[in-house]
């Protein structure tokens, strides 16, 4: 009897989940995978404002573009190539979405378009860094280079990224070099990506160790300063320094061994006894 009730309860929950879960599916996907780069009616971020995009492009075009923008661009589609050039060849990552999911997102964008304010929607979203100071930049240097731990314990940016900046010892080559990223995306775009990254490898790192809003701010301010100062940096080139010190230390150890153990026995004890005895015989 108990099981019977439990089973009904499950069916009820499943039905609710289907009805309400699905209604928000498009919005959920948009917020999780698109919002770092796009707004609907709030201006351009990394990519264009998507307000009223459903009036400009056909549903088929949108589905393919959302799933794999490069496929459409490589096909030579005029609209896609134009928008790609306009965003200075900035790549929109592929999304592993089914056609149904892509359509749900498109439906959400359409619904949200009618609700948002009109006006010049391709103007850049407001400057996120308005009140940034040198102190924020300095904080960003420490966080980026891992000299200061992130509050929630996420990996430091330098473990994957590098920048052209004398203040940090660049090492990360797992992901993109970030020196000019700010120039391409602006404060809204960069901060959105740091806050909630659309890139799986990076997202995975911070999913359970999210950055605080202050950290996002400091890191964005830092990446701006890196971009602004990129022409004044003299990349530290160690050249042969490491090899030179290696050889020098090796030679020093050799010399030290010779000097310190000058009186060491070089032959076996047996050899000495042998020569003493043979000397006596002769
Ligand atoms: C990393 C940033 C980024 C993410 C994440 C992203 N996009 Fe884009 N998107 C861009 C850029 C940049 C462009 C400009 C075209 C290009 O460079 O390919 C673009 C272009 C578009 C366009 C074409 C707009 C036009 O005017 O034709 C659509 C539609 C679009 N994105 C939808 C989406 C949807 C839906 C998602 C989420 C599933 C998404 N994008 C996720 C960066 C992104
Ligand atoms: C586990 C590795 C990893 C870590 C740690 C990481 N990222 Fe990323 N990040 C990536 C990957 C992968 C991309 C996608 C671009 C690429 O393929 O290199 C990316 C992209 C970005 C971009 C967009 C670059 C562009 O031009 O498209 C920014 C900005 C960025 N990361 C900032 C940061 C900051 C700031 C931190 C430190 C809080 C950080 N990342 C930590 C892996 C990482």
CSV table of C-alpha atoms and ligand atoms in Angstrom, one decimal:
chain,number,residue,atom,x,y,z
A,1,UNK,CA,0.0,0.0,0.0
A,2,UNK,CA,2.8,2.4,1.0
A,3,UNK,CA,4.7,1.7,-2.2
A,4,UNK,CA,1.6,2.4,-4.2
A,5,UNK,CA,1.4,5.9,-2.7
A,6,UNK,CA,5.1,6.5,-3.2
A,7,UNK,CA,4.8,5.5,-6.8
A,8,UNK,CA,1.9,7.9,-7.4
A,9,UNK,CA,3.9,10.7,-5.7
A,10,UNK,CA,6.8,10.0,-8.1
A,11,UNK,CA,4.5,10.2,-11.1
A,12,UNK,CA,3.1,13.5,-9.9
A,13,UNK,CA,6.6,14.9,-9.4
A,14,UNK,CA,7.6,13.7,-12.8
A,15,UNK,CA,4.6,15.4,-14.4
A,16,UNK,CA,5.3,18.7,-12.6
A,17,UNK,CA,9.0,18.5,-13.5
A,18,UNK,CA,8.0,18.0,-17.1
A,19,UNK,CA,5.5,20.8,-17.2
A,20,UNK,CA,7.4,23.5,-15.3
A,21,UNK,CA,10.9,22.3,-16.0
A,22,UNK,CA,10.3,22.5,-19.7
A,23,UNK,CA,8.7,25.9,-19.6
A,24,UNK,CA,11.9,27.3,-18.3
A,25,UNK,CA,14.3,25.2,-20.2
A,26,UNK,CA,15.2,27.9,-22.8
A,27,UNK,CA,15.7,30.5,-20.0
A,28,UNK,CA,17.9,28.1,-18.0
A,29,UNK,CA,20.1,27.3,-21.0
A,30,UNK,CA,20.4,30.9,-21.9
A,31,UNK,CA,21.5,32.0,-18.5
A,32,UNK,CA,23.9,29.1,-18.1
A,33,UNK,CA,25.5,29.1,-21.5
A,34,UNK,CA,24.8,32.3,-23.4
A,35,UNK,CA,24.5,35.1,-20.9
A,36,UNK,CA,28.2,35.4,-20.4
A,37,UNK,CA,28.5,36.8,-23.9
A,38,UNK,CA,25.0,38.0,-24.9
A,39,UNK,CA,22.2,40.2,-23.5
A,40,UNK,CA,18.7,40.5,-24.8
A,41,UNK,CA,18.2,44.2,-25.0
A,42,UNK,CA,20.9,45.4,-22.7
A,43,UNK,CA,23.7,46.0,-25.2
A,44,UNK,CA,26.6,44.1,-26.7
A,45,UNK,CA,28.9,42.1,-24.5
A,46,UNK,CA,31.3,39.7,-26.1
A,47,UNK,CA,28.8,39.0,-28.8
A,48,UNK,CA,25.9,41.0,-30.2
A,49,UNK,CA,22.7,41.9,-28.3
A,50,UNK,CA,20.3,39.2,-29.4
A,51,UNK,CA,17.1,41.3,-29.0
A,52,UNK,CA,14.8,40.7,-32.0
A,53,UNK,CA,17.3,38.3,-33.6
A,54,UNK,CA,14.3,36.1,-34.5
A,55,UNK,CA,13.1,38.8,-36.9
A,56,UNK,CA,16.5,39.1,-38.6
A,57,UNK,CA,17.4,35.4,-39.0
A,58,UNK,CA,15.4,32.3,-39.9
A,59,UNK,CA,14.8,29.6,-37.3
A,60,UNK,CA,16.9,27.1,-39.2
A,61,UNK,CA,19.8,29.5,-39.5
A,62,UNK,CA,19.6,30.2,-35.8
A,63,UNK,CA,19.6,26.6,-34.7
A,64,UNK,CA,22.6,25.7,-36.8
A,65,UNK,CA,24.5,28.9,-35.8
A,66,UNK,CA,23.8,28.2,-32.1
A,67,UNK,CA,24.9,24.6,-32.4
A,68,UNK,CA,28.1,25.4,-34.3
A,69,UNK,CA,28.7,29.0,-35.5
A,70,UNK,CA,31.8,28.1,-37.3
A,71,UNK,CA,29.9,25.6,-39.5
A,72,UNK,CA,27.7,28.4,-40.8
A,73,UNK,CA,30.7,30.8,-41.2
A,74,UNK,CA,32.8,28.2,-43.1
A,75,UNK,CA,29.9,27.5,-45.4
A,76,UNK,CA,30.3,31.1,-46.5
A,77,UNK,CA,26.9,32.3,-45.4
A,78,UNK,CA,27.0,36.1,-46.0
A,79,UNK,CA,25.2,37.1,-42.7
A,80,UNK,CA,27.4,34.8,-40.6
A,81,UNK,CA,30.6,36.0,-42.2
A,82,UNK,CA,29.6,39.6,-41.8
A,83,UNK,CA,28.8,39.3,-38.1
A,84,UNK,CA,32.0,37.3,-37.5
A,85,UNK,CA,34.1,40.0,-39.1
A,86,UNK,CA,32.2,42.7,-37.2
A,87,UNK,CA,33.3,41.0,-34.0
A,88,UNK,CA,36.9,40.9,-35.2
A,89,UNK,CA,36.9,37.1,-35.7
A,90,UNK,CA,36.0,36.4,-32.1
A,91,UNK,CA,34.9,32.8,-31.9
A,92,UNK,CA,31.5,31.8,-30.5
A,93,UNK,CA,32.1,28.3,-29.0
A,94,UNK,CA,30.0,25.4,-30.2
A,95,UNK,CA,27.1,24.4,-28.0
A,96,UNK,CA,26.2,20.7,-27.5
A,97,UNK,CA,22.5,21.5,-27.6
A,98,UNK,CA,19.9,19.3,-29.3
A,99,UNK,CA,17.6,21.0,-31.9
A,100,UNK,CA,14.8,20.9,-29.4
A,101,UNK,CA,17.0,22.7,-26.8
A,102,UNK,CA,18.2,25.2,-29.4
A,103,UNK,CA,14.6,25.9,-30.3
A,104,UNK,CA,13.8,26.4,-26.6
A,105,UNK,CA,16.5,29.0,-26.3
A,106,UNK,CA,15.3,30.8,-29.4
A,107,UNK,CA,11.8,30.8,-28.1
A,108,UNK,CA,13.1,32.4,-24.9
A,109,UNK,CA,15.1,35.0,-26.7
A,110,UNK,CA,11.9,35.9,-28.7
A,111,UNK,CA,9.8,36.2,-25.6
A,112,UNK,CA,12.4,38.2,-23.8
A,113,UNK,CA,12.9,40.6,-26.7
A,114,UNK,CA,9.3,41.9,-26.6
A,115,UNK,CA,9.6,42.7,-22.9
A,116,UNK,CA,12.9,44.6,-23.0
A,117,UNK,CA,13.3,48.3,-23.6
A,118,UNK,CA,13.9,49.7,-27.1
A,119,UNK,CA,16.7,52.0,-28.0
A,120,UNK,CA,20.2,51.5,-29.4
A,121,UNK,CA,20.7,48.0,-28.3
A,122,UNK,CA,24.1,47.5,-30.1
A,123,UNK,CA,25.7,50.1,-27.9
A,124,UNK,CA,28.1,48.5,-25.4
A,125,UNK,CA,26.7,47.6,-22.1
A,126,UNK,CA,27.6,49.9,-19.3
A,127,UNK,CA,31.3,50.0,-18.2
A,128,UNK,CA,31.7,47.6,-15.4
A,129,UNK,CA,35.0,49.1,-14.2
A,130,UNK,CA,33.9,52.6,-13.7
A,131,UNK,CA,35.4,53.0,-10.2
A,132,UNK,CA,38.5,50.8,-10.6
A,133,UNK,CA,41.6,52.0,-8.8
A,134,UNK,CA,45.3,51.0,-8.8
A,135,UNK,CA,44.5,49.0,-5.6
A,136,UNK,CA,42.1,46.8,-7.5
A,137,UNK,CA,44.7,46.2,-10.2
A,138,UNK,CA,47.4,45.3,-7.6
A,139,UNK,CA,44.9,42.9,-6.0
A,140,UNK,CA,44.3,41.4,-9.5
A,141,UNK,CA,48.0,40.8,-10.1
A,142,UNK,CA,48.2,38.7,-6.9
A,143,UNK,CA,45.1,36.8,-7.6
A,144,UNK,CA,46.0,36.1,-11.3
A,145,UNK,CA,49.5,34.9,-10.5
A,146,UNK,CA,48.4,32.8,-7.6
A,147,UNK,CA,50.4,34.8,-5.0
A,148,UNK,CA,47.1,35.3,-3.2
A,149,UNK,CA,44.7,32.4,-2.9
A,150,UNK,CA,41.2,32.8,-4.2
A,151,UNK,CA,38.6,33.0,-1.3
A,152,UNK,CA,36.8,29.8,-2.3
A,153,UNK,CA,40.0,27.9,-3.2
A,154,UNK,CA,39.7,27.8,-7.0
A,155,UNK,CA,42.8,27.3,-9.1
A,156,UNK,CA,44.8,30.4,-10.0
A,157,UNK,CA,44.4,31.8,-13.5
A,158,UNK,CA,48.1,31.4,-14.2
A,159,UNK,CA,47.8,27.6,-14.1
A,160,UNK,CA,46.0,27.7,-17.5
A,161,UNK,CA,46.5,31.2,-18.9
A,162,UNK,CA,49.5,33.5,-19.5
A,163,UNK,CA,49.8,37.2,-20.0
A,164,UNK,CA,52.5,39.6,-21.2
A,165,UNK,CA,53.3,41.2,-17.9
A,166,UNK,CA,56.6,41.5,-16.0
A,167,UNK,CA,54.9,41.3,-12.7
A,168,UNK,CA,53.8,37.7,-13.1
A,169,UNK,CA,55.9,34.7,-14.0
A,170,UNK,CA,53.9,33.5,-17.0
A,171,UNK,CA,53.6,29.8,-17.2
A,172,UNK,CA,50.1,28.6,-18.2
A,173,UNK,CA,49.8,27.3,-21.7
A,174,UNK,CA,46.7,25.2,-21.3
A,175,UNK,CA,44.4,28.0,-22.4
A,176,UNK,CA,44.5,31.3,-24.3
A,177,UNK,CA,47.0,34.0,-23.8
A,178,UNK,CA,45.0,36.9,-22.3
A,179,UNK,CA,47.0,40.0,-23.0
A,180,UNK,CA,44.6,41.5,-25.6
A,181,UNK,CA,41.4,39.9,-24.5
A,182,UNK,CA,40.2,43.0,-22.8
A,183,UNK,CA,40.6,45.0,-26.0
A,184,UNK,CA,38.4,42.6,-27.8
A,185,UNK,CA,35.7,42.2,-25.2
A,186,UNK,CA,35.5,45.2,-22.9
A,187,UNK,CA,34.8,45.1,-19.2
A,188,UNK,CA,31.3,43.7,-19.4
A,189,UNK,CA,32.5,40.8,-21.6
A,190,UNK,CA,35.6,39.9,-19.6
A,191,UNK,CA,33.8,40.1,-16.2
A,192,UNK,CA,30.9,38.0,-17.5
A,193,UNK,CA,33.3,35.3,-18.6
A,194,UNK,CA,35.3,35.3,-15.3
A,195,UNK,CA,32.1,35.3,-13.3
A,196,UNK,CA,30.5,32.4,-15.1
A,197,UNK,CA,32.7,31.0,-17.9
A,198,UNK,CA,31.1,29.5,-21.0
A,199,UNK,CA,34.2,27.5,-21.6
A,200,UNK,CA,33.9,24.0,-20.1
A,201,UNK,CA,37.4,23.5,-18.8
A,202,UNK,CA,37.3,26.9,-17.0
A,203,UNK,CA,33.7,26.5,-15.8
A,204,UNK,CA,34.5,23.1,-14.3
A,205,UNK,CA,37.3,24.7,-12.2
A,206,UNK,CA,35.1,27.3,-10.6
A,207,UNK,CA,31.8,25.6,-10.5
A,208,UNK,CA,32.3,24.5,-6.9
A,209,UNK,CA,34.8,27.2,-6.0
A,210,UNK,CA,33.1,30.4,-7.3
A,211,UNK,CA,35.0,33.7,-7.4
A,212,UNK,CA,33.7,36.5,-5.2
A,213,UNK,CA,32.3,39.6,-6.9
A,214,UNK,CA,35.4,41.6,-5.6
A,215,UNK,CA,37.7,39.0,-7.2
A,216,UNK,CA,35.9,39.3,-10.5
A,217,UNK,CA,36.2,43.0,-10.3
A,218,UNK,CA,40.0,43.0,-9.4
A,219,UNK,CA,40.8,40.4,-12.1
A,220,UNK,CA,38.8,42.4,-14.8
A,221,UNK,CA,40.7,45.6,-13.7
A,222,UNK,CA,43.9,43.7,-14.0
A,223,UNK,CA,43.2,42.3,-17.5
A,224,UNK,CA,42.4,45.8,-18.6
A,225,UNK,CA,45.7,47.2,-17.3
A,226,UNK,CA,47.6,44.3,-19.0
A,227,UNK,CA,45.9,45.2,-22.3
A,228,UNK,CA,46.6,48.9,-21.8
A,229,UNK,CA,50.2,48.5,-20.9
A,230,UNK,CA,51.1,45.7,-23.3
A,231,UNK,CA,53.5,47.9,-25.3
A,232,UNK,CA,55.6,48.8,-22.3
A,233,UNK,CA,56.3,45.3,-21.2
A,234,UNK,CA,59.7,43.8,-21.8
A,235,UNK,CA,59.1,40.1,-21.6
A,236,UNK,CA,61.6,38.4,-19.3
A,237,UNK,CA,63.7,36.2,-21.5
A,238,UNK,CA,65.9,34.0,-19.5
A,239,UNK,CA,67.8,32.8,-22.5
A,240,UNK,CA,70.9,30.8,-21.6
A,241,UNK,CA,70.8,31.9,-17.9
A,242,UNK,CA,69.4,28.7,-16.6
A,243,UNK,CA,71.9,26.6,-18.7
A,244,UNK,CA,74.8,28.8,-17.6
A,245,UNK,CA,74.0,28.5,-13.9
A,246,UNK,CA,73.5,24.8,-14.3
A,247,UNK,CA,77.0,24.3,-15.8
A,248,UNK,CA,78.6,26.7,-13.4
A,249,UNK,CA,77.2,24.9,-10.3
A,250,UNK,CA,78.3,21.5,-11.8
A,251,UNK,CA,81.9,22.7,-12.2
A,252,UNK,CA,81.9,24.2,-8.7
A,253,UNK,CA,80.8,20.8,-7.2
A,254,UNK,CA,83.5,19.0,-9.1
A,255,UNK,CA,86.2,21.5,-7.9
A,256,UNK,CA,84.9,21.2,-4.3
A,257,UNK,CA,85.1,17.5,-4.4
A,258,UNK,CA,88.7,17.6,-5.6
A,259,UNK,CA,89.7,20.1,-2.9
A,260,UNK,CA,87.8,18.7,0.0
A,261,UNK,CA,88.8,15.0,-0.6
A,262,UNK,CA,92.3,15.7,-1.8
A,263,UNK,CA,93.8,13.1,0.7
A,264,UNK,CA,91.2,10.5,0.0
A,265,UNK,CA,92.4,6.9,-0.7
A,266,UNK,CA,92.4,6.3,-4.4
A,267,UNK,CA,93.4,2.6,-4.3
A,268,UNK,CA,92.2,-0.3,-2.2
A,269,UNK,CA,93.8,-1.0,1.2
A,270,UNK,CA,94.7,-4.4,-0.1
A,271,UNK,CA,96.8,-2.8,-2.8
A,272,UNK,CA,98.8,-0.9,-0.2
A,273,UNK,CA,99.5,-4.0,1.8
A,274,UNK,CA,100.4,-5.8,-1.4
A,275,UNK,CA,102.9,-3.3,-2.5
A,276,UNK,CA,104.5,-3.0,1.0
A,277,UNK,CA,105.0,-6.7,1.1
A,278,UNK,CA,106.3,-7.1,-2.4
A,279,UNK,CA,108.7,-4.2,-1.6
A,280,UNK,CA,110.0,-6.1,1.4
A,281,UNK,CA,110.6,-9.2,-0.7
A,282,UNK,CA,112.6,-7.4,-3.2
B,1,LIG,C1,32.2,33.1,-25.6
B,1,LIG,C2,31.1,34.0,-26.0
B,1,LIG,C3,29.8,33.5,-26.6
B,1,LIG,C4,29.0,32.5,-26.0
B,1,LIG,C5,29.1,31.7,-24.8
B,1,LIG,C6,27.8,32.5,-26.9
B,1,LIG,N1,28.0,33.4,-28.0
B,1,LIG,FE1,26.7,33.8,-29.5
B,1,LIG,N2,28.1,35.0,-30.3
B,1,LIG,C7,29.3,35.3,-29.8
B,1,LIG,C8,30.1,36.1,-30.8
B,1,LIG,C9,31.5,36.7,-30.6
B,1,LIG,C10,29.2,36.3,-31.9
B,1,LIG,C11,29.5,37.1,-33.1
B,1,LIG,C12,29.6,36.2,-34.3
B,1,LIG,C13,30.9,35.3,-34.2
B,1,LIG,O1,31.9,35.8,-33.9
B,1,LIG,O2,30.8,34.1,-34.5
B,1,LIG,C14,28.0,35.6,-31.6
B,1,LIG,C15,26.8,35.5,-32.4
B,1,LIG,C16,25.7,34.9,-32.1
B,1,LIG,C17,24.5,34.9,-32.9
B,1,LIG,C18,24.3,35.6,-34.3
B,1,LIG,C19,23.9,37.0,-34.1
B,1,LIG,C20,23.6,37.7,-35.4
B,1,LIG,O3,23.4,38.9,-35.3
B,1,LIG,O4,23.5,37.0,-36.4
B,1,LIG,C21,23.5,34.2,-32.2
B,1,LIG,C22,22.1,34.0,-32.7
B,1,LIG,C23,24.1,33.8,-31.0
B,1,LIG,N3,25.4,34.2,-30.9
B,1,LIG,C24,23.4,33.0,-30.1
B,1,LIG,C25,24.0,32.4,-29.0
B,1,LIG,C26,23.3,31.6,-28.1
B,1,LIG,C27,21.9,31.2,-28.1
B,1,LIG,C28,24.3,31.2,-27.1
B,1,LIG,C29,24.1,30.2,-26.0
B,1,LIG,C30,23.6,28.9,-26.3
B,1,LIG,C31,25.5,31.8,-27.4
B,1,LIG,N4,25.3,32.6,-28.6
B,1,LIG,C32,26.7,31.7,-26.7
B,1,LIG,C33,29.8,34.9,-28.6
B,1,LIG,C34,29.2,34.0,-27.8
B,2,LIG,C1,41.4,25.0,-15.9
B,2,LIG,C2,41.9,26.0,-16.8
B,2,LIG,C3,41.5,27.4,-16.7
B,2,LIG,C4,41.6,28.2,-15.5
B,2,LIG,C5,42.1,27.9,-14.2
B,2,LIG,C6,41.1,29.5,-16.0
B,2,LIG,N1,40.7,29.5,-17.3
B,2,LIG,FE1,40.1,31.1,-18.4
B,2,LIG,N2,39.8,29.9,-20.0
B,2,LIG,C7,40.1,28.5,-20.0
B,2,LIG,C8,39.7,28.0,-21.3
B,2,LIG,C9,39.9,26.6,-21.8
B,2,LIG,C10,39.2,29.1,-22.1
B,2,LIG,C11,38.7,29.1,-23.5
B,2,LIG,C12,39.6,29.7,-24.5
B,2,LIG,C13,40.7,28.8,-24.8
B,2,LIG,O1,40.4,27.8,-25.5
B,2,LIG,O2,41.8,29.0,-24.4
B,2,LIG,C14,39.3,30.2,-21.2
B,2,LIG,C15,38.9,31.5,-21.5
B,2,LIG,C16,39.0,32.7,-20.8
B,2,LIG,C17,38.7,34.0,-21.2
B,2,LIG,C18,38.2,34.4,-22.6
B,2,LIG,C19,39.3,34.5,-23.5
B,2,LIG,C20,38.9,34.7,-25.0
B,2,LIG,O3,39.6,35.6,-25.6
B,2,LIG,O4,38.0,34.1,-25.4
B,2,LIG,C21,39.0,34.8,-20.1
B,2,LIG,C22,38.8,36.4,-20.1
B,2,LIG,C23,39.5,34.0,-19.1
B,2,LIG,N3,39.5,32.7,-19.5
B,2,LIG,C24,39.9,34.5,-17.8
B,2,LIG,C25,40.3,33.7,-16.8
B,2,LIG,C26,40.7,34.2,-15.4
B,2,LIG,C27,40.6,35.7,-15.0
B,2,LIG,C28,41.0,33.1,-14.7
B,2,LIG,C29,41.3,33.1,-13.2
B,2,LIG,C30,40.3,33.5,-12.3
B,2,LIG,C31,40.9,31.9,-15.5
B,2,LIG,N4,40.5,32.3,-16.8
B,2,LIG,C32,41.1,30.6,-15.1
B,2,LIG,C33,40.7,27.8,-19.0
B,2,LIG,C34,41.0,28.2,-17.7
